[in-house]
Structure formats: structure tokens, C-alpha cells
Amino acid sequence: MKSLGNCPTFLILGVLFLCCLSHVRSDASDHRYKDGDPVPLYANKVGPFHNPSETYRYFDLPFCSPDHLKEKKEALGEVLNGDRLVNAPYKLNFREERDSYVVCKTKLSKDEVAIFRKAVDKDYYFQMYYDDLPIWGFIGKVDKEGKADPSEYKYFLYKHIQFDILYNKDRVIEISARMDPHSLVDLTEDKEVDAEFMYTVKWKETETPFEKRMDKYSMSSSLPHHLEIHWFSIINSCVTVLLLTGFLATILMRVLKNDFIKYGQDEEAADDQEETGWKYIHGDVFRFPKFKSLFAAALGSGTQLFTLTVFIFMLALVGVFYPYNRGALFTALVVIYALTSGIAGYTATSFYCQLEGKNWVRNLLLTGCLFCGPLFLTFCFLNTVAIAYSATAALPFGTIVVIVLIWTLVTSPLLVLGGIAGKNSKAEFQAPCRTTKYPREIPPLPWYRSAIPQMAMAGFLPFSAIYIELYYIFASVWGHRIYTIYSILFIVFIILLIVTAFITVALTYFQLAAEDHEWWWRSFLCGGSTGLFIYAYCLYYYYARSDMSGFMQTSFFFGYMACICYGFFLMLGTVGFRASLLFVRHIYRSIKCE
């Protein structure tokens, strides 16, 4: 264990680094301005409103562009988030008002009219950042009023934007953009049209302090109506937990107590009396599972993902992920995953050696690839799709090199160090009972005691405890809703862990009582089956609750959700197995197994 002595230090330093990094906003955000000072305004991206992954550079549409186009240098998380900031054509100097100021006059060609019309038809919106505050707006509108046939629709492009800015002394506090509904360019016909793009700037003083300027965005998810639903979700989950816990505690304690009394009497009775139930298989219950290398690797990866989730919650609860802190979550995920790889190596290799495995190097390679492998293949496919669409989701070559370097120089060495520490830990598997030389035959069992029905039962209860909160998370990740109630989410996560552990323990007991001693993989699969339910919810959300469409958005949604659900499967499978192992050790330690 000495080799891992510095691992917690690395983790703490990494998290402190992340906290500092995430609280450093972009260059403009903490500036004080004098009258007439230029305040940076960056155009970010455009895209269909209902397809959050399908975004393009702002000037992929033929808007008026500034004379010198400069790209803003961005952090790793911002690039992963699909942000591509460039200087905008509008000049919004501090406390300098403008009225219908002309940016440019241009003649849109037939092709440009067709590009804009297609964008308006797909509900394209734009996003900008002014002093690090987000601005959105739609680029146009479709007039469908009184028209049943889509060929009769009229398409209009907004050409006048009004910026309303609030300031407090020498700082920018709030900005909003309104499109003038009377200043339009008709895009309905395929012909050249003249367009005069204008903007208006209005300034107004406010008493809101600079420190609270982001509250406007975070408060939107804390509205009374939403909070009621969140608390209903919590109460629903708590009732589920209490009922399940009470049921299991009553049944298991009563049954186990009777078992202990019965087995105690059996010991005092004749030795030739035949044993039944879970005591009967005491010589097989700690027989090591098949595919032990894969099993240990799954436990290692699951433990790492569990640690990653806990650290992400810690950062969220201390306020690192405030709204529109661009890319902070992605940066945190990449850095913490890299720093926690030593935990995966140590857990997998030490458990593999406890299972008397010999080829620990192969086990370590399997651990490193078990989650990263499918994630890498999914990323390669989706990045290719994004490149084909020329979308901002396509990562630049330099960013891919940075991620590969992090994996090569941080993740892999820590994984190997953890593996070496795990191999040298010399820990032995603690089994209260001796394992017999030959395994007992498992009696024929009814269909509902097979793996798939048991997984369905095990996954349904934990999923029912979290499904209400899932909608809000999906609407935030795959939509434009803001989610900031991390405390409630953390409570739901704790409930998820408790329900997963209890239901897996209960199913493990019933499996052992039926004299089926192959519980290792079953407990892992039952624990992780909630991940499959979450993926099934993805299908429901895509078709019933969202308006996403198109090959790129569909492939991004189902591709990355498959990786996330696979991560949940590994993490919750680990929780289920660990809970079952503690339970099995406890009950067999309580009886004489000679």
C-alpha cells in the first residue's frame, strides 16, 4: 500500500486546482469599465433550438462579419462543450447608447437566402457572450398563421437587434437581447434581397451587486413550481426507501433469526441430519466466480466511477458549477477521471490477486480499457459525424492531442502505480467458510429465479426512486433548461445507492436460500441493471418528451447516453456486489460451517 501513499495528496491537489480553475472566469468577467470603454462581445454559435448537440460557428451563416475576425483562446472544457467564440460585429461600449446603428448593408444572394431560410425553418438560435454573460435570440421566424399548407409559409429574418444592458457603477450586471418583430427580411422566395443589419443599445442603472449577477440564471430552476416537483420526487424516493428498508429488515431479520436458531439446533441434533437452505451451500458460496479477471476489472472501473461521481458532487455542492461557467463540468470530469485511475488499478488488481489470479498485467490492461475502450470508440464515431456536419461538436486536432497526452502521461501511469500497489498489498480473501474441492450441483430453479427476471426486479425499484429527477437532468443536458439544485440531486443519489444495495442483498439472500451459490456475477448484474432502465428511459424521453431530430443529434444522444448508462451499470454493479459480499460474509460468520 506504500506505493499509493501519495495518491490522496494528488487527488486533493487536483480538486483544489479544479476549484481555482473553475472560479477563474474569462478575461472580461471581473473588469471594471469607464464610460466609453470597449466591453468584449463574443459570438459563440448557432444551431437548431431542439437539437442542442448540433451547433455551428456563428459565421457559418452569412451574417455581417467584423473586419478582423479573432478567435478567443478557450480552455479544454469550453472546447469540449462545443464553444467557438469569435469577436462579434456589434460594438457595445460601456454606457454608450446607440439607436438603429447600421452594422452593414448587403445584398443576400439566392444561395445565402436559401441558407438563412433553411436555418429559420429549423428554429435556429444564436448565442453570444457579453462580459461573460450569455445572450440568446432566434435569427428569424416562420409565419404559419392561417396557412394549412407548408408551401404557403412565409420565412423572415430579423435584421434589427436591441440590447438592453443593466449596470451598477462601473460593472456590467445583466444583458438581454430583443429582436424587432417589425424589422424583417423576407426570405420566402429564391431571389436576391437587400438586407440592412442594425442594432440598438440601451443602458439602465441597477442596484443588483456584481456578486449576484448570476443569480438570475440559477433562480430559474428554484422556482416554487419546480421545487414542489423536486420535493415530491424526494418524498416519493424516501417512501420507497423506507418501505423497502422496513420490508427487507423485517423479513430478512426474522428469516435469518429463524435460520440461525434452526441451524443452531441442527448442530446439537444428530450429525447425519441433512442440511437445507443457504447453510447447505456453505462449501460453495465463496467459490471464486468465472471470468475473474473481467469481474475484478469491472469492480475497479466501478469503484473509480463511484469516486469520480462523489468528487463531482463535492465540487457542485461548493458552487463550482454555477450556470454558464463554460466547460467547468467537462474540465472536472477529464481531470478527476485521470487522477482517480490509480483507484481503479489498485481495486482491480488487489481483488484479482485475492481471487488467486496470476496474470495481473492483463487484468490491469483490461481495467484500463473496460470503460475507456467503449467511450473512445463512441467518441471516434460521433466525432466523425460532427466533422461531416461541420459542427462545433467536432473536436480540433489540438484538443484530441491534449486528451491523449492526459491519458498517456497521467491516467496510464497512475493506473499502473495503483496496480503495482494492489499486487503488493498481499491481501487475502476473507472467507468465513472453507470452499470444497468440487462444486455442488445447483437444483433446477423456476424461470423467475434466472438472471434476466432478477435483473428486471432489481433495476425497477432504484429507477422508480430517481425517474422524476431524471427528466430535469435530461432537460438540462439535452435541452436549454438550467439545473442548479445539486443538494436535491445529491439526496436522490444517496437514495439510489441505498435502494440498490438493499434490493441486491435481498435478491442475493433468496438466491442462496434456493441453494444457488453462483451469486457473484448475479449481484453485480442486479446492482447495475438500473443503468439499463435509464437507457430505456432515454428511448421514452427522445420520442415522447423532446423534439430532437436528425442523424447527428440522434447519434449523439443515444451514443453518449449509452456510455453514461454503461458507467452507471459499472458503478451501481460495484455497489450491489459490495453490499452483497458484506451480507454473505456476515451470515456465514454467524454460523458454524464445519
Coordinates of C-alpha atoms in Angstrom, one line a residue:
M1 CA 0.0 0.0 0.0
K2 CA 3.0 2.3 0.4
S3 CA 3.2 2.9 -3.4
L4 CA -0.2 4.6 -3.2
G5 CA 0.8 6.8 -0.3
N6 CA 0.8 10.0 -2.4
C7 CA -2.4 9.2 -4.2
P8 CA -4.8 11.1 -1.8
T9 CA -2.4 14.0 -2.0
F10 CA -2.6 14.0 -5.8
L11 CA -6.4 13.9 -5.6
I12 CA -6.6 16.7 -3.1
L13 CA -4.2 18.9 -5.1
G14 CA -6.2 18.1 -8.3
V15 CA -9.5 19.1 -6.7
L16 CA -8.0 22.3 -5.3
F17 CA -6.6 23.1 -8.7
L18 CA -10.1 22.4 -10.3
C19 CA -11.8 24.7 -7.7
C20 CA -9.3 27.5 -8.5
L21 CA -9.5 26.9 -12.3
S22 CA -13.3 26.8 -12.3
H23 CA -13.7 30.0 -10.4
V24 CA -11.4 31.9 -12.8
R25 CA -13.8 33.4 -15.3
S26 CA -12.9 34.7 -18.7
D27 CA -10.7 37.8 -19.0
A28 CA -13.7 40.2 -19.2
S29 CA -15.8 38.9 -16.3
D30 CA -14.2 40.8 -13.4
H31 CA -13.3 44.0 -15.3
R32 CA -14.3 47.5 -14.2
Y33 CA -15.1 49.9 -17.0
K34 CA -15.1 53.6 -17.6
D35 CA -17.6 55.4 -19.9
G36 CA -16.9 54.5 -23.5
D37 CA -14.6 51.6 -22.7
P38 CA -15.0 48.7 -25.1
V39 CA -16.6 45.7 -23.4
P40 CA -15.8 42.3 -25.1
L41 CA -18.7 40.8 -27.0
Y42 CA -18.2 37.3 -28.5
A43 CA -20.4 35.5 -30.9
N44 CA -20.4 31.8 -30.0
K45 CA -22.6 29.5 -32.0
V46 CA -25.9 29.0 -33.9
G47 CA -28.0 25.8 -34.3
P48 CA -31.5 24.3 -34.2
F49 CA -33.2 25.1 -30.9
H50 CA -34.4 21.5 -30.4
N51 CA -31.0 19.9 -31.3
P52 CA -28.6 21.0 -28.6
S53 CA -25.6 19.0 -29.9
E54 CA -26.0 20.3 -33.4
T55 CA -24.4 23.7 -33.2
Y56 CA -22.3 25.6 -35.8
R57 CA -20.0 28.5 -35.8
Y58 CA -21.8 31.9 -35.8
F59 CA -20.4 33.0 -39.1
D60 CA -21.3 29.7 -40.8
L61 CA -24.4 31.7 -41.6
P62 CA -23.8 34.7 -43.9
F63 CA -24.1 37.4 -41.2
C64 CA -22.1 40.6 -41.3
S65 CA -18.7 39.8 -40.1
P66 CA -16.2 42.2 -38.5
D67 CA -13.1 43.4 -40.5
H68 CA -10.7 41.3 -38.4
L69 CA -12.1 38.0 -37.2
K70 CA -10.3 36.9 -34.0
E71 CA -10.9 33.7 -32.2
K72 CA -10.9 33.7 -28.4
K73 CA -8.5 31.3 -26.7
E74 CA -10.6 28.7 -24.9
A75 CA -10.0 26.2 -22.1
L76 CA -10.2 22.4 -22.6
G77 CA -13.7 22.3 -21.1
E78 CA -15.0 25.1 -23.3
V79 CA -13.8 23.3 -26.4
L80 CA -15.4 20.0 -25.2
N81 CA -18.6 22.0 -24.7
G82 CA -18.7 23.0 -28.3
D83 CA -17.9 26.7 -27.7
R84 CA -16.1 28.5 -30.5
L85 CA -16.0 32.2 -29.5
V86 CA -15.1 34.9 -32.1
N87 CA -15.4 38.7 -31.9
A88 CA -18.9 39.9 -32.8
P89 CA -19.7 42.7 -35.3
Y90 CA -21.6 44.8 -32.7
K91 CA -19.8 47.4 -30.6
L92 CA -21.3 47.7 -27.1
N93 CA -19.0 50.2 -25.3
F94 CA -19.7 50.8 -21.7
R95 CA -22.7 53.2 -21.1
E96 CA -22.6 54.2 -24.8
E97 CA -26.2 54.1 -26.2
R98 CA -26.9 53.6 -29.9
D99 CA -30.2 53.8 -31.8
S100 CA -30.7 51.8 -35.0
Y101 CA -27.0 51.8 -35.7
V102 CA -26.2 50.1 -39.1
V103 CA -23.7 47.3 -38.9
C104 CA -23.7 46.7 -42.7
K105 CA -25.7 46.8 -45.8
T106 CA -25.5 43.8 -48.0
K107 CA -27.3 42.0 -50.9
L108 CA -28.0 38.4 -50.0
S109 CA -27.5 36.1 -52.9
K110 CA -30.0 33.3 -53.8
D111 CA -27.8 30.8 -52.0
E112 CA -27.5 32.9 -48.9
V113 CA -31.2 33.4 -48.8
A114 CA -31.7 29.6 -49.1
I115 CA -29.2 29.1 -46.2
F116 CA -31.0 31.6 -44.0
R117 CA -34.4 30.2 -44.9
K118 CA -33.3 26.6 -44.0
A119 CA -32.0 27.9 -40.7
V120 CA -35.2 29.8 -39.9
D121 CA -37.3 26.8 -40.8
K122 CA -35.2 24.7 -38.2
D123 CA -35.7 27.3 -35.5
Y124 CA -32.1 28.4 -35.4
Y125 CA -31.0 30.4 -32.4
F126 CA -27.8 32.3 -31.7
Q127 CA -25.7 32.5 -28.6
M128 CA -23.2 35.3 -27.6
Y129 CA -21.3 36.3 -24.5
Y130 CA -21.0 39.9 -23.3
D131 CA -18.7 40.4 -20.4
D132 CA -19.1 36.6 -19.8
L133 CA -22.9 36.9 -19.6
P134 CA -24.9 34.8 -22.1
I135 CA -27.2 36.3 -24.7
W136 CA -29.6 34.3 -26.9
G137 CA -32.1 35.0 -29.6
F138 CA -33.8 33.5 -32.6
I139 CA -32.4 34.5 -36.0
G140 CA -35.9 34.7 -37.7
K141 CA -39.5 33.5 -37.6
V142 CA -41.9 31.5 -39.7
D143 CA -45.3 32.9 -40.4
K144 CA -47.8 30.0 -40.3
E145 CA -50.9 31.9 -39.3
G146 CA -53.9 30.9 -41.3
K147 CA -51.9 28.6 -43.6
A148 CA -52.5 24.9 -43.6
D149 CA -50.1 24.0 -46.5
P150 CA -46.4 24.3 -45.6
S151 CA -45.6 25.6 -49.1
E152 CA -47.6 28.7 -48.2
Y153 CA -45.5 29.5 -45.1
K154 CA -43.5 32.8 -45.1
Y155 CA -40.0 33.0 -43.8
F156 CA -38.5 36.1 -42.3
L157 CA -35.0 37.0 -41.0
Y158 CA -34.6 39.5 -38.1
K159 CA -32.4 42.4 -39.1
H160 CA -32.6 44.6 -36.0
I161 CA -31.5 43.5 -32.6
Q162 CA -31.9 45.6 -29.4
F163 CA -29.5 45.1 -26.5
D164 CA -30.8 46.2 -23.0
I165 CA -27.9 46.3 -20.5
L166 CA -28.0 46.9 -16.8
Y167 CA -25.0 48.3 -14.9
N168 CA -24.0 49.0 -11.4
K169 CA -21.4 51.8 -11.1
D170 CA -18.5 50.5 -13.2
R171 CA -19.6 46.9 -13.9
V172 CA -22.0 45.1 -16.2
I173 CA -24.7 43.3 -14.3
E174 CA -27.2 42.0 -16.9
I175 CA -27.9 41.9 -20.6
S176 CA -30.8 40.8 -22.8
A177 CA -31.4 40.8 -26.5
R178 CA -34.7 41.6 -28.2
M179 CA -35.4 41.1 -31.9
D180 CA -37.5 43.8 -33.5
P181 CA -40.6 42.0 -34.9
H182 CA -41.3 44.8 -37.4
S183 CA -37.8 44.9 -39.0
L184 CA -37.6 41.8 -41.2
V185 CA -36.1 40.5 -44.4
D186 CA -38.5 38.3 -46.5
L187 CA -36.7 35.0 -47.3
T188 CA -39.7 33.2 -48.8
E189 CA -38.7 33.4 -52.4
D190 CA -35.4 32.3 -54.1
K191 CA -34.2 35.7 -55.2
E192 CA -31.6 38.2 -54.2
V193 CA -32.7 40.6 -51.4
D194 CA -31.2 43.7 -49.8
A195 CA -30.6 43.5 -46.1
E196 CA -29.6 46.3 -43.7
F197 CA -28.5 44.8 -40.3
M198 CA -28.8 47.2 -37.4
Y199 CA -28.7 47.2 -33.6
T200 CA -29.8 49.4 -30.7
V201 CA -28.1 49.7 -27.3
K202 CA -29.9 50.9 -24.2
W203 CA -28.3 51.3 -20.7
K204 CA -30.0 51.4 -17.4
E205 CA -28.6 51.5 -13.8
T206 CA -29.5 48.8 -11.3
E207 CA -28.9 48.2 -7.6
T208 CA -28.1 44.5 -8.0
P209 CA -24.5 43.9 -6.8
F210 CA -21.9 42.3 -9.1
E211 CA -21.6 39.2 -7.0
K212 CA -25.3 38.3 -7.5
R213 CA -25.4 38.9 -11.3
M214 CA -25.5 35.1 -12.0
D215 CA -28.5 34.5 -9.6
K216 CA -30.9 35.3 -12.4
Y217 CA -29.9 32.1 -14.1
S218 CA -29.6 29.8 -11.1
M219 CA -33.0 31.0 -9.7
S220 CA -34.9 29.7 -12.8
S221 CA -34.5 26.1 -11.5
S222 CA -35.5 27.1 -8.0
L223 CA -39.0 28.5 -8.8
P224 CA -41.7 27.3 -6.4
H225 CA -43.4 25.2 -9.0
H226 CA -40.2 23.3 -9.8
L227 CA -39.2 23.0 -6.2
E228 CA -42.6 21.3 -5.4
I229 CA -41.9 18.7 -8.1
H230 CA -38.4 18.2 -6.8
W231 CA -39.6 17.7 -3.2
F232 CA -42.3 15.4 -4.4
S233 CA -39.5 13.4 -6.1
I234 CA -37.6 13.3 -2.8
I235 CA -40.6 12.3 -0.8
N236 CA -41.5 9.6 -3.3
S237 CA -38.0 8.2 -3.2
C238 CA -37.8 8.4 0.6
V239 CA -41.1 6.5 0.9
T240 CA -39.7 3.9 -1.5
V241 CA -36.6 3.6 0.6
L242 CA -38.5 3.4 4.0
L243 CA -40.9 0.8 2.7
L244 CA -38.2 -1.3 1.1
T245 CA -35.8 -1.0 4.1
G246 CA -38.6 -1.8 6.5
F247 CA -39.8 -4.8 4.5
L248 CA -36.3 -6.2 4.0
A249 CA -35.2 -5.6 7.6
T250 CA -38.4 -7.3 8.9
I251 CA -38.3 -10.2 6.5
L252 CA -34.5 -10.8 6.5
M253 CA -34.1 -10.4 10.2
R254 CA -37.0 -12.7 11.0
V255 CA -36.0 -15.3 8.4
L256 CA -32.3 -15.1 9.4
K257 CA -33.1 -15.3 13.1
N258 CA -35.2 -18.4 12.4
D259 CA -32.4 -19.8 10.2
F260 CA -29.8 -19.2 12.9
I261 CA -32.0 -20.9 15.6
K262 CA -32.7 -23.8 13.2
Y263 CA -29.1 -24.3 12.3
G264 CA -28.0 -24.0 15.9
Q265 CA -30.5 -26.8 16.8
D266 CA -29.3 -28.8 13.9
E267 CA -25.8 -28.6 15.3
E268 CA -26.9 -30.0 18.6
A269 CA -29.1 -32.7 16.9
A270 CA -27.8 -35.7 15.0
D271 CA -24.9 -35.1 12.8
D272 CA -26.4 -37.1 9.9
Q273 CA -29.4 -34.8 9.6
E274 CA -29.4 -33.3 6.1
E275 CA -28.8 -29.6 5.8
T276 CA -31.1 -27.4 3.7
G277 CA -31.2 -23.7 2.5
W278 CA -28.3 -21.3 2.4
K279 CA -26.2 -23.2 5.0
Y280 CA -26.3 -26.3 2.8
I281 CA -24.0 -24.5 0.2
H282 CA -21.5 -23.1 2.7
G283 CA -18.8 -25.0 1.0
D284 CA -19.5 -23.3 -2.4
V285 CA -20.7 -19.8 -1.6
F286 CA -17.2 -18.4 -1.6
R287 CA -16.1 -20.3 -4.7
F288 CA -14.5 -17.7 -6.9
P289 CA -16.5 -16.6 -9.9
K290 CA -15.9 -17.4 -13.6
F291 CA -14.0 -14.8 -15.6
K292 CA -12.4 -13.5 -12.5
S293 CA -10.2 -11.0 -14.4
L294 CA -13.2 -9.4 -16.1
F295 CA -15.0 -9.3 -12.7
A296 CA -12.1 -7.6 -10.9
A297 CA -11.7 -5.1 -13.8
A298 CA -15.5 -4.3 -13.6
L299 CA -15.1 -3.7 -9.8
G300 CA -12.1 -1.5 -10.4
S301 CA -13.8 0.6 -13.0
G302 CA -17.0 0.8 -11.0
T303 CA -15.1 2.0 -7.9
Q304 CA -13.3 4.7 -10.0
L305 CA -16.6 5.9 -11.4
F306 CA -18.1 6.0 -8.0
T307 CA -15.2 8.1 -6.7
L308 CA -15.5 10.4 -9.7
T309 CA -19.2 10.9 -9.0
V310 CA -18.6 11.7 -5.4
F311 CA -15.9 14.3 -6.3
I312 CA -18.2 15.9 -8.9
F313 CA -20.9 16.2 -6.3
M314 CA -18.4 17.8 -3.8
L315 CA -17.5 20.4 -6.4
A316 CA -21.1 21.0 -7.3
L317 CA -22.2 21.5 -3.7
V318 CA -19.4 24.1 -3.1
G319 CA -20.7 26.1 -6.1
V320 CA -18.1 25.4 -8.8
F321 CA -20.7 24.6 -11.5
Y322 CA -22.6 27.9 -11.5
P323 CA -24.7 28.5 -14.6
Y324 CA -22.7 29.2 -17.8
N325 CA -19.3 28.6 -16.2
R326 CA -18.5 27.4 -19.6
G327 CA -16.9 23.9 -19.7
A328 CA -16.2 23.6 -15.9
L329 CA -18.0 20.3 -15.7
F330 CA -16.2 18.8 -18.7
T331 CA -12.8 20.0 -17.3
A332 CA -13.6 18.5 -13.9
L333 CA -14.7 15.2 -15.5
V334 CA -11.5 14.8 -17.5
V335 CA -9.1 15.9 -14.7
I336 CA -10.8 13.9 -11.9
Y337 CA -11.1 10.8 -14.1
A338 CA -7.4 10.9 -14.9
L339 CA -6.5 11.5 -11.2
T340 CA -8.7 8.6 -9.9
S341 CA -7.4 6.0 -12.3
G342 CA -5.0 4.8 -9.6
I343 CA -8.1 3.8 -7.5
A344 CA -9.3 1.6 -10.4
G345 CA -5.8 -0.1 -10.8
Y346 CA -5.5 -0.7 -7.1
T347 CA -9.0 -2.1 -6.6
A348 CA -9.0 -4.3 -9.6
T349 CA -5.5 -5.8 -9.1
S350 CA -5.8 -6.3 -5.4
F351 CA -9.2 -8.1 -5.8
Y352 CA -7.8 -10.1 -8.7
C353 CA -4.9 -11.3 -6.6
Q354 CA -7.3 -12.1 -3.8
L355 CA -9.2 -14.3 -6.3
E356 CA -5.8 -16.1 -6.9
G357 CA -5.4 -14.7 -10.3
K358 CA -2.0 -15.0 -11.9
N359 CA -1.9 -12.6 -14.9
W360 CA -2.3 -9.3 -13.1
V361 CA -0.8 -7.3 -16.0
R362 CA -3.5 -8.5 -18.4
N363 CA -6.1 -7.6 -15.7
L364 CA -4.7 -4.1 -15.4
L365 CA -4.9 -3.6 -19.2
L366 CA -8.5 -4.9 -19.1
T367 CA -9.3 -2.4 -16.3
G368 CA -7.9 0.5 -18.3
C369 CA -9.9 -0.4 -21.4
L370 CA -13.2 -1.6 -19.8
F371 CA -14.7 1.9 -19.7
C372 CA -12.3 4.0 -21.8
G373 CA -12.5 1.5 -24.7
P374 CA -16.2 1.8 -25.5
L375 CA -16.1 5.5 -24.7
F376 CA -13.2 6.0 -27.2
L377 CA -14.9 4.0 -30.0
T378 CA -18.1 6.0 -29.4
F379 CA -16.2 9.3 -29.5
C380 CA -14.4 8.3 -32.7
F381 CA -17.7 7.6 -34.5
L382 CA -19.5 10.7 -33.2
N383 CA -16.6 13.0 -33.8
T384 CA -16.6 11.7 -37.4
V385 CA -20.3 12.5 -37.7
A386 CA -19.7 16.0 -36.3
I387 CA -16.8 16.6 -38.8
A388 CA -19.1 15.5 -41.6
Y389 CA -21.7 18.1 -40.4
S390 CA -19.0 20.8 -39.8
A391 CA -20.5 21.2 -36.3
T392 CA -18.7 22.7 -33.4
A393 CA -19.0 19.4 -31.5
A394 CA -16.1 18.1 -33.7
L395 CA -13.0 18.5 -31.6
P396 CA -10.0 20.2 -33.1
F397 CA -6.9 18.1 -33.6
G398 CA -5.0 20.0 -30.8
T399 CA -7.7 19.2 -28.2
I400 CA -7.6 15.5 -29.2
V401 CA -3.8 15.6 -28.7
V402 CA -4.2 17.2 -25.2
I403 CA -6.7 14.4 -24.2
V404 CA -4.4 11.7 -25.5
L405 CA -1.5 13.3 -23.6
I406 CA -3.6 13.4 -20.3
W407 CA -4.4 9.7 -20.8
T408 CA -0.8 8.8 -21.6
L409 CA 1.0 10.9 -19.0
V410 CA -1.5 10.9 -16.1
T411 CA -4.2 8.2 -16.4
S412 CA -2.0 5.3 -17.5
P413 CA 0.9 5.8 -15.1
L414 CA -1.5 6.2 -12.1
L415 CA -3.3 3.1 -13.3
V416 CA 0.0 1.1 -13.3
L417 CA 1.1 2.5 -10.0
G418 CA -2.3 1.6 -8.5
G419 CA -2.0 -1.9 -10.0
I420 CA 1.5 -2.4 -8.6
A421 CA 0.3 -1.3 -5.1
G422 CA -2.6 -3.6 -5.4
K423 CA -0.4 -6.6 -6.3
N424 CA 2.0 -5.8 -3.4
S425 CA -0.8 -5.4 -0.9
K426 CA -0.8 -9.2 -0.3
A427 CA -4.3 -9.1 1.0
E428 CA -6.1 -12.5 1.2
F429 CA -9.8 -13.0 0.5
Q430 CA -11.6 -13.2 3.9
A431 CA -13.9 -16.2 3.7
P432 CA -15.6 -17.4 6.9
C433 CA -16.1 -20.9 5.4
R434 CA -13.7 -23.3 3.6
T435 CA -14.5 -24.0 0.0
T436 CA -15.0 -27.6 -1.0
K437 CA -12.9 -29.2 -3.8
Y438 CA -15.9 -29.9 -6.1
P439 CA -18.9 -27.6 -6.6
R440 CA -22.3 -28.8 -5.7
E441 CA -24.9 -29.1 -8.4
I442 CA -27.4 -26.3 -8.5
P443 CA -31.0 -27.6 -8.3
P444 CA -33.4 -26.7 -11.1
L445 CA -35.0 -23.3 -10.4
P446 CA -38.2 -21.7 -11.8
W447 CA -37.8 -19.2 -14.6
Y448 CA -38.3 -16.1 -12.5
R449 CA -35.2 -17.0 -10.5
S450 CA -33.0 -16.8 -13.6
A451 CA -30.7 -13.8 -14.2
I452 CA -32.8 -11.6 -16.5
P453 CA -36.1 -11.6 -14.4
Q454 CA -34.0 -10.9 -11.3
M455 CA -32.2 -8.0 -13.1
A456 CA -35.6 -6.6 -14.1
M457 CA -36.8 -6.7 -10.5
A458 CA -33.5 -5.3 -9.1
G459 CA -33.4 -2.4 -11.6
F460 CA -37.0 -1.3 -11.4
L461 CA -37.1 -0.1 -7.7
P462 CA -33.9 2.1 -7.8
F463 CA -35.1 3.5 -11.2
S464 CA -38.5 4.3 -9.7
A465 CA -36.8 6.3 -6.9
I466 CA -34.9 8.6 -9.4
Y467 CA -37.1 8.8 -12.6
I468 CA -38.8 12.2 -11.7
E469 CA -35.4 13.8 -11.2
L470 CA -34.1 12.2 -14.5
Y471 CA -36.4 14.4 -16.5
Y472 CA -34.9 17.6 -15.2
I473 CA -31.4 16.3 -15.7
F474 CA -32.2 15.3 -19.3
A475 CA -33.9 18.7 -20.0
S476 CA -30.6 20.4 -18.8
V477 CA -28.1 18.2 -20.5
W478 CA -30.1 17.7 -23.7
G479 CA -32.0 21.0 -23.7
H480 CA -31.8 24.6 -22.5
R481 CA -33.2 24.2 -19.0
I482 CA -30.8 25.3 -16.2
Y483 CA -30.2 22.8 -13.4
T484 CA -28.6 24.1 -10.2
I485 CA -30.3 22.2 -7.3
Y486 CA -27.4 20.0 -6.6
S487 CA -28.3 19.4 -3.0
I488 CA -31.6 17.6 -4.0
L489 CA -29.7 15.7 -6.7
F490 CA -27.2 14.5 -4.1
I491 CA -30.0 13.3 -1.8
V492 CA -31.5 11.4 -4.8
F493 CA -28.1 9.9 -5.5
I494 CA -27.8 8.7 -1.8
I495 CA -31.3 7.2 -2.1
L496 CA -30.3 5.4 -5.3
L497 CA -27.3 3.8 -3.6
I498 CA -29.3 2.7 -0.6
V499 CA -32.1 1.1 -2.7
T500 CA -29.6 -0.6 -5.0
A501 CA -27.7 -2.1 -2.0
F502 CA -30.9 -3.3 -0.2
I503 CA -32.6 -4.8 -3.3
T504 CA -29.4 -6.6 -4.3
V505 CA -28.9 -8.0 -0.8
A506 CA -32.5 -9.3 -0.7
L507 CA -32.2 -11.0 -4.1
T508 CA -28.8 -12.5 -3.1
Y509 CA -30.4 -14.0 0.1
F510 CA -33.3 -15.5 -1.9
Q511 CA -30.8 -16.9 -4.4
L512 CA -28.7 -18.5 -1.7
A513 CA -31.8 -19.8 0.1
A514 CA -32.7 -21.6 -3.2
E515 CA -29.2 -23.3 -3.0
D516 CA -27.8 -21.4 -6.0
H517 CA -24.3 -20.5 -5.0
E518 CA -23.3 -18.5 -8.1
W519 CA -24.1 -15.2 -6.6
W520 CA -21.0 -13.1 -7.6
W521 CA -21.9 -12.1 -11.1
R522 CA -25.6 -12.1 -10.3
S523 CA -25.3 -9.5 -7.6
F524 CA -23.2 -7.3 -9.9
L525 CA -25.7 -7.6 -12.8
C526 CA -28.7 -7.0 -10.5
G527 CA -27.0 -3.9 -9.0
G528 CA -26.1 -2.5 -12.4
S529 CA -29.4 -3.2 -14.1
T530 CA -30.6 0.3 -13.2
G531 CA -28.3 1.5 -15.9
L532 CA -30.4 -0.5 -18.4
F533 CA -33.6 1.1 -17.1
I534 CA -32.1 4.6 -17.6
Y535 CA -31.2 3.7 -21.2
A536 CA -34.8 2.5 -21.7
Y537 CA -35.9 5.9 -20.3
C538 CA -33.7 7.6 -23.0
L539 CA -35.9 6.0 -25.7
Y540 CA -39.0 7.3 -23.9
Y541 CA -37.5 10.8 -23.5
Y542 CA -36.3 11.1 -27.1
Y543 CA -39.7 10.1 -28.7
A544 CA -42.2 11.4 -26.1
R545 CA -40.6 14.4 -24.3
S546 CA -38.2 16.0 -26.7
D547 CA -38.3 17.4 -30.3
M548 CA -34.8 16.2 -31.2
S549 CA -34.4 15.1 -34.8
G550 CA -31.8 14.4 -37.5
F551 CA -29.0 11.8 -37.7
M552 CA -26.3 13.8 -35.9
Q553 CA -28.5 14.7 -32.8
T554 CA -29.9 11.2 -32.6
S555 CA -26.5 9.5 -32.8
F556 CA -25.0 12.0 -30.2
F557 CA -28.0 11.4 -27.8
F558 CA -28.0 7.6 -28.0
G559 CA -24.2 7.3 -28.3
Y560 CA -23.2 9.3 -25.3
M561 CA -26.2 8.2 -23.2
A562 CA -25.1 4.6 -23.9
C563 CA -21.7 5.4 -22.4
I564 CA -23.2 7.2 -19.4
C565 CA -25.6 4.3 -18.7
Y566 CA -22.7 1.8 -19.1
G567 CA -20.9 3.9 -16.5
F568 CA -23.9 3.7 -14.2
F569 CA -24.1 -0.1 -14.8
L570 CA -20.4 -0.5 -13.6
M571 CA -20.8 1.9 -10.7
L572 CA -24.1 0.5 -9.3
G573 CA -23.0 -3.1 -10.0
T574 CA -20.0 -2.5 -7.8
V575 CA -22.3 -1.1 -5.1
G576 CA -24.6 -4.1 -5.3
F577 CA -21.7 -6.6 -5.2
R578 CA -20.0 -4.9 -2.2
A579 CA -23.3 -4.8 -0.3
S580 CA -23.9 -8.5 -1.1
L581 CA -20.4 -9.5 -0.1
L582 CA -20.7 -7.8 3.3
F583 CA -24.1 -9.5 3.8
V584 CA -22.9 -13.0 2.8
R585 CA -19.8 -12.8 5.0
H586 CA -22.0 -11.7 7.9
I587 CA -24.5 -14.5 7.7
Y588 CA -21.8 -17.3 7.2
R589 CA -19.7 -15.9 10.0
S590 CA -22.7 -16.2 12.3
I591 CA -23.0 -20.0 12.0
K592 CA -20.5 -22.8 12.3
C593 CA -19.6 -24.0 8.9
E594 CA -17.5 -27.1 9.6

